[in-house]
CSV table of C-alpha atoms in Angstrom, one decimal:
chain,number,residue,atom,x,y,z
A,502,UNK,CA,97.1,56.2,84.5
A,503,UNK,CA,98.7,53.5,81.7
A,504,UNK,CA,99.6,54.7,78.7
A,505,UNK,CA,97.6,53.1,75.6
A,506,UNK,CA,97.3,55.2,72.7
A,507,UNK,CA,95.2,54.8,70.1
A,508,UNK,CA,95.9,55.6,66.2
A,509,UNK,CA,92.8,58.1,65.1
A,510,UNK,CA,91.3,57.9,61.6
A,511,UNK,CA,93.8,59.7,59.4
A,512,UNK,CA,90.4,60.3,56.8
A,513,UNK,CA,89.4,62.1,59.7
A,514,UNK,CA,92.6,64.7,60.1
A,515,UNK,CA,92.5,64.8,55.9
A,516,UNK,CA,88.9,66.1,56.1
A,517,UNK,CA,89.7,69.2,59.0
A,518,UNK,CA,92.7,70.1,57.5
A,519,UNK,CA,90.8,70.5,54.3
A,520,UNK,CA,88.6,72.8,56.1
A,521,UNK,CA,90.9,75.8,54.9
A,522,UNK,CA,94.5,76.4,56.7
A,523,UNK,CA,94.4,80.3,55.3
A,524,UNK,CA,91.3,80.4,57.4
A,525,UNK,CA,91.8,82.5,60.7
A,526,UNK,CA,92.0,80.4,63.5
A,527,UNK,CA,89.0,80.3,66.6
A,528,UNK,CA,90.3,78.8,69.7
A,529,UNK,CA,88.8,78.6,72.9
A,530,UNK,CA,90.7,80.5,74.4
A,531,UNK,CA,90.6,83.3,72.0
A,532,UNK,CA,86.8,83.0,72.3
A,533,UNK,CA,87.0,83.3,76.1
A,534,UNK,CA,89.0,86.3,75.2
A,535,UNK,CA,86.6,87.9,73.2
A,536,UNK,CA,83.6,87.4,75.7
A,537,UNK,CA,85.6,88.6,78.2
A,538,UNK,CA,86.6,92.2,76.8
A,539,UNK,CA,86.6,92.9,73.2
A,540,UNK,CA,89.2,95.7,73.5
A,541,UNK,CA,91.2,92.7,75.0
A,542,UNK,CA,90.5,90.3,72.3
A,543,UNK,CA,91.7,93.4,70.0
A,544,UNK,CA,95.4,94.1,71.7
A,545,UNK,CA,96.1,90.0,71.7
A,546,UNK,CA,94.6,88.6,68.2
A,547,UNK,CA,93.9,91.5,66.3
A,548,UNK,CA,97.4,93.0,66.6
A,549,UNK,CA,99.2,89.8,68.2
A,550,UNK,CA,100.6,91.9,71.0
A,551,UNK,CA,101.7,89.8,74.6
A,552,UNK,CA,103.5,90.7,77.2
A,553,UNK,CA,108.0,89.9,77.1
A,554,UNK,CA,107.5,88.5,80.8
A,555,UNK,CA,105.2,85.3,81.5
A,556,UNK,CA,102.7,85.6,83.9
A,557,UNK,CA,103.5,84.2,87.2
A,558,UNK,CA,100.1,81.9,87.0
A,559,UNK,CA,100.4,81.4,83.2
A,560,UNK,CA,104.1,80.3,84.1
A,561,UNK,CA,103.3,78.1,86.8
A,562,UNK,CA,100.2,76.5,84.7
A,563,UNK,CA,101.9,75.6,81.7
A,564,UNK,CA,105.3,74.0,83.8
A,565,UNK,CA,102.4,72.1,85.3
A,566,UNK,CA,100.7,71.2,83.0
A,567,UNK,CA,103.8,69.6,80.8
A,568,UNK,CA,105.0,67.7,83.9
A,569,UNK,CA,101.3,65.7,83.3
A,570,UNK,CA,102.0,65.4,79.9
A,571,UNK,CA,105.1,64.1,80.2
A,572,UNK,CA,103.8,61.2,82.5
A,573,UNK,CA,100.7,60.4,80.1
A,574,UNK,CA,103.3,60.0,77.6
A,575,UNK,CA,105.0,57.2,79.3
A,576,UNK,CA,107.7,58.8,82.0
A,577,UNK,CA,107.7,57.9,85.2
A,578,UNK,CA,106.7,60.8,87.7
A,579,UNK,CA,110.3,61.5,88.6
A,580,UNK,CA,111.1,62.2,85.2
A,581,UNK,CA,108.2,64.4,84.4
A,582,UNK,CA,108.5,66.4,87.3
A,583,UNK,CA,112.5,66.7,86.4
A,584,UNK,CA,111.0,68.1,82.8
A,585,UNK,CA,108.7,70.0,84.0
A,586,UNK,CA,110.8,72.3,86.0
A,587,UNK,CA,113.7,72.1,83.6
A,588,UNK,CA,112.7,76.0,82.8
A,589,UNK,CA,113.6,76.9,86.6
A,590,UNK,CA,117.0,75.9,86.3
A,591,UNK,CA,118.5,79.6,85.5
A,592,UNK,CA,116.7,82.7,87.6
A,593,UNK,CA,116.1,85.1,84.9
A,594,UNK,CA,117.3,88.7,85.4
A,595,UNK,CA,114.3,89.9,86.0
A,596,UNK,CA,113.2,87.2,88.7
A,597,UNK,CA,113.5,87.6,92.3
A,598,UNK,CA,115.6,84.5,93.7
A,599,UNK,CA,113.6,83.2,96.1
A,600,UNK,CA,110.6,83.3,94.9
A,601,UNK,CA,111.2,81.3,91.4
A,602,UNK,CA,112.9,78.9,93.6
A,603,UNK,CA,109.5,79.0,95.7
A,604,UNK,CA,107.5,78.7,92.0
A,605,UNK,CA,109.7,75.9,91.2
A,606,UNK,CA,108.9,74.1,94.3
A,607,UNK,CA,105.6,74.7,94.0
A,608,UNK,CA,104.7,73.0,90.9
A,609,UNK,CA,107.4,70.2,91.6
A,610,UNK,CA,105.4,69.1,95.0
A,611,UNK,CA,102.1,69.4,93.5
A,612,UNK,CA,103.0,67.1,90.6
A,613,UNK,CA,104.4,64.8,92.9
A,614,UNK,CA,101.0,65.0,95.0
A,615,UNK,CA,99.1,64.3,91.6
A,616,UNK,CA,101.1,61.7,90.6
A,617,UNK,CA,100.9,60.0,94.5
A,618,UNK,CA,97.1,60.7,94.2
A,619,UNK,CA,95.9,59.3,90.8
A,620,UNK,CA,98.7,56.4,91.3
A,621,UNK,CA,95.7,53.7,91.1
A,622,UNK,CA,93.9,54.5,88.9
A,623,UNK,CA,91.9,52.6,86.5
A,624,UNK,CA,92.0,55.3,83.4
A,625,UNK,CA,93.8,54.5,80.1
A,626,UNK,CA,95.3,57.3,77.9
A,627,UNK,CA,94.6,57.2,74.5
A,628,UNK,CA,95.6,60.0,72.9
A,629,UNK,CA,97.8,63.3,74.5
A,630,UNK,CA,97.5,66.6,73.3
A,631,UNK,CA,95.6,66.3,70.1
A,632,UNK,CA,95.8,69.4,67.8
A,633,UNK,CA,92.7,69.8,65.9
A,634,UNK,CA,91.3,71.7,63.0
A,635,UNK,CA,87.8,71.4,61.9
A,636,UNK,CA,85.2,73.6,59.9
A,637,UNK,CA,82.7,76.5,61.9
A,638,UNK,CA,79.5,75.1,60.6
A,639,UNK,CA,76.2,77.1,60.1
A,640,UNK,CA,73.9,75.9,62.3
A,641,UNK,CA,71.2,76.5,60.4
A,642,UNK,CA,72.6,75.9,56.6
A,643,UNK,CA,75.3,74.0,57.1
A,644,UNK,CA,77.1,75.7,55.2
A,645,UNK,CA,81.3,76.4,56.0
A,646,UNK,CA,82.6,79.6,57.1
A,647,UNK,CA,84.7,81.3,54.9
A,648,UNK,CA,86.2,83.7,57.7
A,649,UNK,CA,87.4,80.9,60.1
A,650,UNK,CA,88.1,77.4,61.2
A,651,UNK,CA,88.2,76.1,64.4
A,652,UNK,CA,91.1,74.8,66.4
A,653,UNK,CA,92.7,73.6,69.5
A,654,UNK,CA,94.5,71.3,71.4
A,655,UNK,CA,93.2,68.3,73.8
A,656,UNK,CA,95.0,67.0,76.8
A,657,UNK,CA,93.9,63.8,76.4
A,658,UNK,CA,91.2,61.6,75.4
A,659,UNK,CA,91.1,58.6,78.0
A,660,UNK,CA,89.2,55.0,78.5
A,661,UNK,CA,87.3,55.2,81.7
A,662,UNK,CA,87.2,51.4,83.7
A,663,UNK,CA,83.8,50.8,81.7
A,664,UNK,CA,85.2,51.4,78.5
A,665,UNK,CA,83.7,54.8,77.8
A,666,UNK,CA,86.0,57.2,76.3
A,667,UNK,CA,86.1,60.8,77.9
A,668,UNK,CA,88.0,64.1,76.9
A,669,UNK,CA,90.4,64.6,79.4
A,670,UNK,CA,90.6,68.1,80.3
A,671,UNK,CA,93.4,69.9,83.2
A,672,UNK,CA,92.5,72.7,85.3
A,673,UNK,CA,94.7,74.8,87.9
A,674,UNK,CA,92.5,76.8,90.3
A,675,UNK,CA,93.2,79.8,92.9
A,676,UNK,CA,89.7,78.8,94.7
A,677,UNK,CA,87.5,76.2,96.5
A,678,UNK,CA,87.6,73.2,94.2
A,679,UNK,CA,85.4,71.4,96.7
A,680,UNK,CA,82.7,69.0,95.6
A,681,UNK,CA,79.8,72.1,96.4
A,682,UNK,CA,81.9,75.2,95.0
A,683,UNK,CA,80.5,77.2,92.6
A,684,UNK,CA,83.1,76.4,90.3
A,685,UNK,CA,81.9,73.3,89.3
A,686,UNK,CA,78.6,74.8,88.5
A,687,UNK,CA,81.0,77.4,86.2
A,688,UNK,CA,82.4,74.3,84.7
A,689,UNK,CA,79.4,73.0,83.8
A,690,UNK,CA,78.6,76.1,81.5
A,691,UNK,CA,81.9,75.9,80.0
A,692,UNK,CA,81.5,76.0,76.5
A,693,UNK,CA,85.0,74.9,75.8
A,694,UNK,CA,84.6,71.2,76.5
A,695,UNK,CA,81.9,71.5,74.0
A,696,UNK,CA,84.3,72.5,71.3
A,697,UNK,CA,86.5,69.5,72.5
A,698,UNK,CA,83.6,66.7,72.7
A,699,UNK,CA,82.6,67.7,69.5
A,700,UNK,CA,86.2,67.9,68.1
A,701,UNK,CA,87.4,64.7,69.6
A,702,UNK,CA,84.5,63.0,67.7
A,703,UNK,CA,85.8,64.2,64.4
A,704,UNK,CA,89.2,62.7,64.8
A,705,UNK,CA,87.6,59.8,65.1
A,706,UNK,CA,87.2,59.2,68.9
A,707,UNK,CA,83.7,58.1,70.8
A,708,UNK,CA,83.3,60.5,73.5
A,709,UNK,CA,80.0,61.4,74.8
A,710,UNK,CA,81.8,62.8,78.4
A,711,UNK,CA,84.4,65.3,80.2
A,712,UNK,CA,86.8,64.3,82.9
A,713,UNK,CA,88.1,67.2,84.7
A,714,UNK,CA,90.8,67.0,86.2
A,715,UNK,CA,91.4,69.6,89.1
A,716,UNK,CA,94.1,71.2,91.3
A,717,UNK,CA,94.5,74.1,93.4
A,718,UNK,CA,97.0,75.8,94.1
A,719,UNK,CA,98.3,76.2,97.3
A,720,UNK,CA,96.9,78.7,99.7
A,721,UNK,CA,100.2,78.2,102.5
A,722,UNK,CA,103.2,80.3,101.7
A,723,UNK,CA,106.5,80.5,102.9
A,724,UNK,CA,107.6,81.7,106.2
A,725,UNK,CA,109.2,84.6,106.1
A,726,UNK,CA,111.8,86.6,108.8
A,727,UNK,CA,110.1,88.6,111.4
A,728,UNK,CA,111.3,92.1,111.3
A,729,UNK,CA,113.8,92.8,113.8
A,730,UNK,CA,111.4,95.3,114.7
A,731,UNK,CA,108.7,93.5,114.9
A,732,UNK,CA,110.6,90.4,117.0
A,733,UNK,CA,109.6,89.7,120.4
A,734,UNK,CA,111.9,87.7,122.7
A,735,UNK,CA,110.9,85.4,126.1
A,736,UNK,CA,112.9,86.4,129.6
A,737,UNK,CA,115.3,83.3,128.7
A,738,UNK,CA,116.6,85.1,125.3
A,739,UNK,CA,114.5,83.3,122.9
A,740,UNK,CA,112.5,84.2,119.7
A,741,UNK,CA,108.9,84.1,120.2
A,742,UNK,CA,107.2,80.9,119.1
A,743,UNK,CA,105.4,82.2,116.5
A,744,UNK,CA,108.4,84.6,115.2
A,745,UNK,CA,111.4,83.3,113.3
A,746,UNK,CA,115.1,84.7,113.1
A,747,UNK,CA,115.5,84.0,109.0
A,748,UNK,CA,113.1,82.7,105.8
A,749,UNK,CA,112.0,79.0,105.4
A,750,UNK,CA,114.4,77.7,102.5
A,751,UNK,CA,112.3,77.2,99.4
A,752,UNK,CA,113.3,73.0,100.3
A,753,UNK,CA,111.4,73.6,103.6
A,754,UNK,CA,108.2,75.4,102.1
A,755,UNK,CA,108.1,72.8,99.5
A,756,UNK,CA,108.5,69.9,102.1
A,757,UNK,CA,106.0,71.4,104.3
A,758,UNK,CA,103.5,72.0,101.1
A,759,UNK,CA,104.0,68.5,100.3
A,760,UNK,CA,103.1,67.4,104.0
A,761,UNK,CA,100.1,69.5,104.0
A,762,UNK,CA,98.7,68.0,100.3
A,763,UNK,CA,99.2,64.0,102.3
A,764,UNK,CA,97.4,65.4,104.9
A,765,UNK,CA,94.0,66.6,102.9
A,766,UNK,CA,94.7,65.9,99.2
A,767,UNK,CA,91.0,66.2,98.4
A,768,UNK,CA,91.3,69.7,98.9
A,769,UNK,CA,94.1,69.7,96.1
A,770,UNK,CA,93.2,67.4,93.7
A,771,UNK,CA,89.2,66.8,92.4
A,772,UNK,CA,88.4,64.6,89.9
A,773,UNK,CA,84.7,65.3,88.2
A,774,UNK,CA,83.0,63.7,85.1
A,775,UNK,CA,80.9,66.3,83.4
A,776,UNK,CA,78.6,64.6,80.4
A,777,UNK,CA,77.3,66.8,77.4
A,778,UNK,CA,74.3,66.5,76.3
A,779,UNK,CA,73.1,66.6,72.0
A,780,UNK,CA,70.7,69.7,72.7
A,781,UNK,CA,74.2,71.6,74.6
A,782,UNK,CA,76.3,70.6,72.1
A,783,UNK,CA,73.6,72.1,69.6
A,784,UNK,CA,73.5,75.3,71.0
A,785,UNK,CA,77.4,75.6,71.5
A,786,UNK,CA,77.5,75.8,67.8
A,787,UNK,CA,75.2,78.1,67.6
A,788,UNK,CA,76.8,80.5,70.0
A,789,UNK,CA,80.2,80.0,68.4
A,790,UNK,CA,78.5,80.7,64.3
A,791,UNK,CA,77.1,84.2,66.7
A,792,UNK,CA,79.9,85.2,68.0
A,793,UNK,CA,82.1,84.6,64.7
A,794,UNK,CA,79.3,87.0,63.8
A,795,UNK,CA,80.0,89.3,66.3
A,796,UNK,CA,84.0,89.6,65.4
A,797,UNK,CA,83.2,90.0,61.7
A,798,UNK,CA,81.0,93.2,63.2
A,799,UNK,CA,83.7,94.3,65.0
A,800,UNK,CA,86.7,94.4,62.5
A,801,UNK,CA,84.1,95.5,59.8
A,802,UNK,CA,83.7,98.8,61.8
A,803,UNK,CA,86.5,99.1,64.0
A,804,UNK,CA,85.2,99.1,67.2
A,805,UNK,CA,86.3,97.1,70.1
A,806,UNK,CA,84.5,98.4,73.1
A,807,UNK,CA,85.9,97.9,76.2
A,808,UNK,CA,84.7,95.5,79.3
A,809,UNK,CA,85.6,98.3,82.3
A,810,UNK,CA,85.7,96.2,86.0
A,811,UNK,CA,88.0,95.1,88.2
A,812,UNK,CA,87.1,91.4,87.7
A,813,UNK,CA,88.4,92.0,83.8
A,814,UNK,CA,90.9,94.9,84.4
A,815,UNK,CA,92.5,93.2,87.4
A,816,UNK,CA,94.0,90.2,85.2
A,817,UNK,CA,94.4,92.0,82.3
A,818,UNK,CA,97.7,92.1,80.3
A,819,UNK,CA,96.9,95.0,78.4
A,820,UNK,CA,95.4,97.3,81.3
A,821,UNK,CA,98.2,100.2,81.6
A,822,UNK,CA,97.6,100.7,77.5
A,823,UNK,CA,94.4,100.7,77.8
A,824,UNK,CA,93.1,101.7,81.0
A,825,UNK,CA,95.8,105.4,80.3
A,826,UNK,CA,94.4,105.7,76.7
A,827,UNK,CA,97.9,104.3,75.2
A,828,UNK,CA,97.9,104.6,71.5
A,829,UNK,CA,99.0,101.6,69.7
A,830,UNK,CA,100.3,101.6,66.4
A,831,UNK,CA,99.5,98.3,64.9
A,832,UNK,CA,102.5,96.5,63.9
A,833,UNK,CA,105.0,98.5,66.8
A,834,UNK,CA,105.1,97.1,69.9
A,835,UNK,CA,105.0,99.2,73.3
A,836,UNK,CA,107.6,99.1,75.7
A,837,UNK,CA,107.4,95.8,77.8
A,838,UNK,CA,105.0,93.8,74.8
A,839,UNK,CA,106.1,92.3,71.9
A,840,UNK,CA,104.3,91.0,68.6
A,841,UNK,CA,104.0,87.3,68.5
A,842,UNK,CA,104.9,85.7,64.8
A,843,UNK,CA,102.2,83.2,66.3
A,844,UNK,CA,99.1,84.4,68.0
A,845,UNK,CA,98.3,80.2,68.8
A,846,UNK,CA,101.9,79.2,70.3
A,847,UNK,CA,99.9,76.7,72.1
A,848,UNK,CA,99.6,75.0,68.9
A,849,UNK,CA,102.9,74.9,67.4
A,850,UNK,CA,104.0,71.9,68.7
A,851,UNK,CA,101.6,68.4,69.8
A,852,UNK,CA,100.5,65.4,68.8
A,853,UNK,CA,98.4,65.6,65.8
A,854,UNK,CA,99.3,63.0,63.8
């Protein structure tokens, strides 16, 4: 993927930034929030709680996620891997040893997979991580919001090898990321590269496409000790085959992971073009001028019902507040949470010039 970035039309950035900075701020992500579980959406945006310890996935997504950034930027992939798992140098306290040395190897191999993968390509990068602001629109009178304004941040807009140009958009996956899963059909109804189509227009870039750009994460893990009351020896003395006397180093694991990604890299790493069409783009904006709506209901009365399953409650940040009927004073943060100065880190720094 060579590097050729492209200056957008600063008129273009003058008019979004215009739209109103006081404005509160719709991302997708806060909109996937909100769909999800309003109670949710309440504990994150409404009173701008999070959690003092980073996610394992969230963690190992965003390390990720900047060792591709680093290489559409112009490093070479033994420099953006070395950035990218710069914040595994020191274990926290809170850590366990070996397995943020396991993390860290993790998302080393698998950008050094990526990188061996994609080394051929025929994709130019444009632009990387383009912040954007732009109005919410009335559908139907096209008139401005005065609540909010829409923001968010692109990976990347590329050139595709006919000259198209295509929103570049990363995804990390725990599941089948084969060409017949059912994520893609998910994908497909994601109304997130909607937002980003329609935003990547308005800073001045010709995109009528999505490039996806998926990997999974690894399903192997490392081998660990048998118990030594679990071992089982042969009549000469010897371990069990299948048994082992001490833990695979996190080096092995991560040499053995990167063996297995040479070995069947299309079930890592799937690439998929995912077009969007004038009449999907036209009922995005309704949806998003509804559910606006919808939050202006919520806050107006108070209520912030709750989403109860264990597909919602199982990945939840906020579940041992809510789920026990913790009380939460706004503006004091429970043990374990803190209140973020920024409920949009993700869009304190980038390109948006």
């Amino acid at each position: 993927m060579t590097p050729a970035l492209d200056q957008p039309n600063a008129s273009q950035v003058a008019v979004q930034r215009s739209a109103g900075a006081a404005r509160d701020l719709l991302t997708s992500t806060r909109l996937a929030t909100l769909r999800r579980c309003p109670k949710q959406h309440y504990f994150r945006y409404e009173l701008g709680l999070s959690r003092v310890r980073t996610g394992d996935a969230l963690r190992l997504g965003a390390a990720f996620h900047r060792g591709l950034e680093l290489h559409n930027r112009g490093a070479d992939p033994a420099d953006a891997i070395v950035g990218a798992v710069a914040g595994y140098d020191t274990v926290p306290e809170w850590a366990d040893g070996y397995e943020w040395k396991v993390e860290r190897e993790v998302v080393q191999q698998l950008l050094a997979g990526h990188f061996w993968r994609y080394e051929n390509d025929d994709i130019a990068v444009v632009a990387v991580e383009r912040i954007f602001r732009r109005p919410l629109v009335n559908p139907f009178t096209g008139r401005w919001s005065r609540a909010f304004i829409l923001g968010g941040k692109i990976d990347a807009i590329v050139r595709l090898a006919d000259g198209r140009h295509a929103v570049l958009e990363y995804k990390t996956a725990g599941e089948d990321i084969g060409p017949d899963s059912d994520y893609w059909l998910r994908l497909r109804c994601d109304p997130q590269i909607s937002q980003y189509v329609i935003a990547a227009r308005a800073l001045g870039y010709d995109v009528a496409t999505v490039l996806y750009d998926v990997t999974r994460k690894p399903t192997i893990a490392p081998l660990r000790a048998t118990p030594p009351d679990k071992r089982k020896y042969t009549k000469d003395g010897r371990l069990y085959a299948t048994q082992r006397e001490c833990d695979e180093t996190p080096e092995e694991y991560g040499a053995r992971l990167l063996t297995d990604i040479g070995e069947r890299p299309d079930y890592y790493f799937q690439r998929r073009e995912v077009p969007r069409l004038e009449d999907e783009l036209a009922e995005f904006q309704a949806e998003l001028w509804q559910q606006a709506k919808q939050l202006l209901d919520a806050r107006r009365h108070g209520r912030w019902f709750r989403n109860i399953h264990r597909f919602t409650c199982g990945t939840c940040e906020f579940a041992d507040l809510c789920l026990n009927g913790v009380r939460v004073v706004p503006g004091t943060a429970p043990s374990g949470f803190q209140i973020l100065s920024d409920v949009h880190p993700e869009l304190s720094a980038g390109d948006d010039q």
